[in-house]
CSV table of C-alpha atoms in Angstrom, one decimal:
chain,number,residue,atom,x,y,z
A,1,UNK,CA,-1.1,10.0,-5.4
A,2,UNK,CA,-1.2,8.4,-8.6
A,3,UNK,CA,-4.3,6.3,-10.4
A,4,UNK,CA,-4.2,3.4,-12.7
A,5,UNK,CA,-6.9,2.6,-14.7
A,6,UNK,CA,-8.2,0.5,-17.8
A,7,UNK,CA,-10.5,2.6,-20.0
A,8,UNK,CA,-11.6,2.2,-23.8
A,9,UNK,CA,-11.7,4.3,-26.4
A,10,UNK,CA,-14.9,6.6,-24.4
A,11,UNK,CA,-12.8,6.1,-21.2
A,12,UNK,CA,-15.2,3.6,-20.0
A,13,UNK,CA,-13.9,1.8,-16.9
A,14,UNK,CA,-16.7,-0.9,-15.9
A,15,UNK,CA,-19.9,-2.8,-16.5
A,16,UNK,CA,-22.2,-4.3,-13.9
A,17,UNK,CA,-19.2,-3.7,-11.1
A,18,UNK,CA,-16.0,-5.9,-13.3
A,19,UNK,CA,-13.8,-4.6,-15.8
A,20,UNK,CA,-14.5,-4.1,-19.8
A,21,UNK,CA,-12.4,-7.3,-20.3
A,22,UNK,CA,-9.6,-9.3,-18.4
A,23,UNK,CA,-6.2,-8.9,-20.0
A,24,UNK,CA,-3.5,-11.1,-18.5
A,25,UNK,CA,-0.5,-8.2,-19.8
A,26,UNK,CA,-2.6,-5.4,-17.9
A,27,UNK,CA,-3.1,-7.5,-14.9
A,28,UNK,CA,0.6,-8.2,-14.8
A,29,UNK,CA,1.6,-3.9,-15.5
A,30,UNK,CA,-1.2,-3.3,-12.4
A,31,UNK,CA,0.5,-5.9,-10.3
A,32,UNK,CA,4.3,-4.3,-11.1
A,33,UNK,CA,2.8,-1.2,-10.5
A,34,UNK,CA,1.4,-1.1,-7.2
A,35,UNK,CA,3.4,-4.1,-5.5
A,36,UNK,CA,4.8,-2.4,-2.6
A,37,UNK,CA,2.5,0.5,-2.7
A,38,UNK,CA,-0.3,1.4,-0.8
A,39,UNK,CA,-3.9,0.8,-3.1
A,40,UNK,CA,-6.7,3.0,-2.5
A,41,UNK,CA,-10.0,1.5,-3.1
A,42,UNK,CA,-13.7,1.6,-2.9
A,43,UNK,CA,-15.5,-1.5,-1.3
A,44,UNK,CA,-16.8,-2.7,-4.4
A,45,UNK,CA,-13.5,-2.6,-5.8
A,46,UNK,CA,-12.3,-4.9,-2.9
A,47,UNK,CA,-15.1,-7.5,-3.1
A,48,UNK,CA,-14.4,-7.5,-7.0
A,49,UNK,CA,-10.9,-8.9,-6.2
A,50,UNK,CA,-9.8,-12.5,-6.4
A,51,UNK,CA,-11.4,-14.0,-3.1
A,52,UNK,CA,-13.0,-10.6,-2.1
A,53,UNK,CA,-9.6,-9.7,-0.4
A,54,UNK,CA,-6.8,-7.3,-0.4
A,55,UNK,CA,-4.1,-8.0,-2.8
A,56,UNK,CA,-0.9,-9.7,-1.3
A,57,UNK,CA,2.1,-7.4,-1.1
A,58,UNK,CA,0.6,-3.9,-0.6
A,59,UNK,CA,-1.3,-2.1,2.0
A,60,UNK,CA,-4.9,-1.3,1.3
A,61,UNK,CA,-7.3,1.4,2.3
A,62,UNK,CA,-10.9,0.9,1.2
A,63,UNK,CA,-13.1,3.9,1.6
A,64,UNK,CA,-16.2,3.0,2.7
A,65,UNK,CA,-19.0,4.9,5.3
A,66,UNK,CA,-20.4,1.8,6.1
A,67,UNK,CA,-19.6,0.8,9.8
A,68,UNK,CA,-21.1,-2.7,9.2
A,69,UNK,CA,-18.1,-3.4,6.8
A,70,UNK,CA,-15.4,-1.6,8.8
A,71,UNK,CA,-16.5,-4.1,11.5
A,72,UNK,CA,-16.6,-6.8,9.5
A,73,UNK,CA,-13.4,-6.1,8.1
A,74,UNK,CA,-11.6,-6.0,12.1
A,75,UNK,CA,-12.9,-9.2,12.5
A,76,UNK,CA,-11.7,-10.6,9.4
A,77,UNK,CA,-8.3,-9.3,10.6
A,78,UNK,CA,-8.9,-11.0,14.2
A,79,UNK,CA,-9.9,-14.2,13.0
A,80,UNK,CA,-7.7,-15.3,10.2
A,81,UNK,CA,-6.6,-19.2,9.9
A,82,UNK,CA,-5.5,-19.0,6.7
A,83,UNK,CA,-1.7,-20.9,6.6
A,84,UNK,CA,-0.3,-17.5,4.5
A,85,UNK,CA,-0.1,-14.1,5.9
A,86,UNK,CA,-3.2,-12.2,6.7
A,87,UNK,CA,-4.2,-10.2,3.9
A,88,UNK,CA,-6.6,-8.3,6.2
A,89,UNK,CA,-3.5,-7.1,8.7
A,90,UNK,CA,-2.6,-4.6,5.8
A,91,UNK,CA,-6.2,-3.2,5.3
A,92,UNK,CA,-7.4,-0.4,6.4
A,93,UNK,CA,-11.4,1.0,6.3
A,94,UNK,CA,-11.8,4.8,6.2
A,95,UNK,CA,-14.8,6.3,6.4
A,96,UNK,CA,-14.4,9.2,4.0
A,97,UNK,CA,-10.9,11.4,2.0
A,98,UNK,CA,-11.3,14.0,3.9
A,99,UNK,CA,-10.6,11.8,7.0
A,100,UNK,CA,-7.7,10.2,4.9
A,101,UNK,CA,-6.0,13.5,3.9
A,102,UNK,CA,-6.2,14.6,7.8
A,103,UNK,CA,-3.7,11.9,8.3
A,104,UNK,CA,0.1,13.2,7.9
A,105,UNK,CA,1.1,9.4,7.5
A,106,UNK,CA,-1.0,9.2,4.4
A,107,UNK,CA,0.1,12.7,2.9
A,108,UNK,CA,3.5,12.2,3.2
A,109,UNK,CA,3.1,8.4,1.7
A,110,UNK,CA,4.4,9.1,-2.3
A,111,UNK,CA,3.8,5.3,-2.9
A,112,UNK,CA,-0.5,5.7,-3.1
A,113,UNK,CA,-2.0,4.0,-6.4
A,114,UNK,CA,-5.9,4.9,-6.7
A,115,UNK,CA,-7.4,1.8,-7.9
A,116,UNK,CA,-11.1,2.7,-8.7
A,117,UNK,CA,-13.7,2.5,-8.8
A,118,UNK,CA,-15.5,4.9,-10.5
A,119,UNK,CA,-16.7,6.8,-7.3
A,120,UNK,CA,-13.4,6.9,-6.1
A,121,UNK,CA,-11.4,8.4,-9.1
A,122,UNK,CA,-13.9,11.0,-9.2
A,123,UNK,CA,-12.9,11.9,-5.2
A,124,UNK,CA,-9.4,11.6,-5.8
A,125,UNK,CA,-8.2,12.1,-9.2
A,126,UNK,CA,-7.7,16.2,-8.2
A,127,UNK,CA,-5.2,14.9,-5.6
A,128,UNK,CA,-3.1,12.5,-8.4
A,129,UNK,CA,-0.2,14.4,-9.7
A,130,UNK,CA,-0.1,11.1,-12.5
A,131,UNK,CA,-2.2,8.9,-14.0
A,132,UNK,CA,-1.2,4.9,-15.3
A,133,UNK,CA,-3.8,4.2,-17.8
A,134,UNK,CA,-4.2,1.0,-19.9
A,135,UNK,CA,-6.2,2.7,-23.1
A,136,UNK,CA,-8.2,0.0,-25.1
A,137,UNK,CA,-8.4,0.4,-28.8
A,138,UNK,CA,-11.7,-0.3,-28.8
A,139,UNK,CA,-15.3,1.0,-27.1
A,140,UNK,CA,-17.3,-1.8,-24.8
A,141,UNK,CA,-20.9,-1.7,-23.0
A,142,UNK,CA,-19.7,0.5,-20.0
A,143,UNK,CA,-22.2,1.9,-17.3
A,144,UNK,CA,-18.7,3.5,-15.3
A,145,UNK,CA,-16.3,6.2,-16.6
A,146,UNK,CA,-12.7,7.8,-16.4
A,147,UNK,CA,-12.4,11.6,-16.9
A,148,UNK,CA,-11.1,11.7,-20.4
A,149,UNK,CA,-7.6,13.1,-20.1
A,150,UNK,CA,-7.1,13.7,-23.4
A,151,UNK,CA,-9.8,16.9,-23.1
A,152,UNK,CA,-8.6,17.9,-19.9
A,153,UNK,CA,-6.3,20.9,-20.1
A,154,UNK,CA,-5.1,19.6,-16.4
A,155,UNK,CA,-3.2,16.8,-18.0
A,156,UNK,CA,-0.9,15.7,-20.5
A,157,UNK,CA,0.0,12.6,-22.1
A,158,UNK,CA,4.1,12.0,-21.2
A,159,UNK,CA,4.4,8.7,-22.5
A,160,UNK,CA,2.9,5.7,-24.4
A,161,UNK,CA,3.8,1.9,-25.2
A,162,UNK,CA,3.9,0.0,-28.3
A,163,UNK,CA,0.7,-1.3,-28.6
A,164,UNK,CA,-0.1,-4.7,-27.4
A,165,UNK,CA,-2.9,-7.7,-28.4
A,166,UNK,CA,-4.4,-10.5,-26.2
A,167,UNK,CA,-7.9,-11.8,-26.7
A,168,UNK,CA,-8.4,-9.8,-29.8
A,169,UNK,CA,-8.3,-6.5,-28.0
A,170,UNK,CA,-4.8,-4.3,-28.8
A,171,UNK,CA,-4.1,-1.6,-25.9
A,172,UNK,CA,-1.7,0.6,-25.0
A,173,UNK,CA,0.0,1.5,-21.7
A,174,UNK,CA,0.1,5.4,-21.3
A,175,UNK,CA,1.1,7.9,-18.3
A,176,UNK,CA,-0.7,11.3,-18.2
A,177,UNK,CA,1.5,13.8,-16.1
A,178,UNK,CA,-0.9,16.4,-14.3
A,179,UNK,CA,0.7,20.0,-15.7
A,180,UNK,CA,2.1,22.2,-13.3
A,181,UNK,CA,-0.1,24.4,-10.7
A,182,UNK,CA,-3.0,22.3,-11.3
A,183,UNK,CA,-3.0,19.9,-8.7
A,184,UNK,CA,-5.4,20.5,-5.5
């Protein structure tokens, strides 16, 4: 598995359930990065998307114990009129990782992006072998955090971008390689 991430300068992640701040060039890096792919996701994650729905071009499995939703979420998939494909045919609700990690499907599947939130990296980040983040140059109000990788002796930065601007806010696109033997 691999996460991608958006965190500032404290590796803050999100305020009041949204990102720190919208960046069209991020949005675009996120979108080449997992088209394809299979997303991992929390339900607040999902509900935070464009429409509440999964993102076009990529399977998605939200972890989430609620049964209420997981229902919800079948009939969502049942009842679709929409005139474009059924976002909710490539969603999946689990109930919990270790009920993910039980299924060889998934464990063989190299193409799993972790896309937050907070809850979720915290589960899954000892299963990532890599880590996309988008580091802001710059701290915002943030009530949800990142591990900072930089203090980790698991993990190493490998690479970074020139660094960009939009909306006043420069940023950098970085990869974080986990170092050998330390993944779980």
């Amino acid at each position: 598995m691999k996460a991608i991430v958006v965190a500032d300068r404290n590796w803050g992640i999100g305020k009041d359930g949204d990102l720190l701040v919208h960046l069209p060039g991020d949005l675009k890096y996120f979108k080449k990065n997992t088209l394809g792919k299979t997303i991992l996701m929390g339900r607040k994650t999902l509900e935070s998307l464009p429409g509440g729905r999964p993102l076009p071009g990529r399977d998605s499995i939200i972890l989430s114990r609620s049964a209420a939703f997981a229902a919800e979420t079948e009939q969502k998939r049942n009842s679709w009129d929409g005139a474009a494909e059924n976002p909710w045919n490539r969603c999946k609700v689990i109930s919990s990782l270790e009920t993910l990690l039980e299924d060889e499907a998934f464990c063989v599947n190299e193409d799993v992006m972790v896309a937050g939130g907070g809850e979720i990296y915290r589960q899954c980040l000892s299963y990532c072998d890599c880590a996309l983040v988008t580091k802001l140059e710059a701290e915002f109000p943030a009530d949800c955090y990142f591990e900072n990788l930089d203090e980790s002796p698991d993990w190493e930065l490998t690479w970074e971008s020139e660094t960009q601007r939009e909306n006043g806010v420069c940023y950098r696109f970085t990869i974080y390689r986990r170092r050998n033997g330390t993944l779980r």
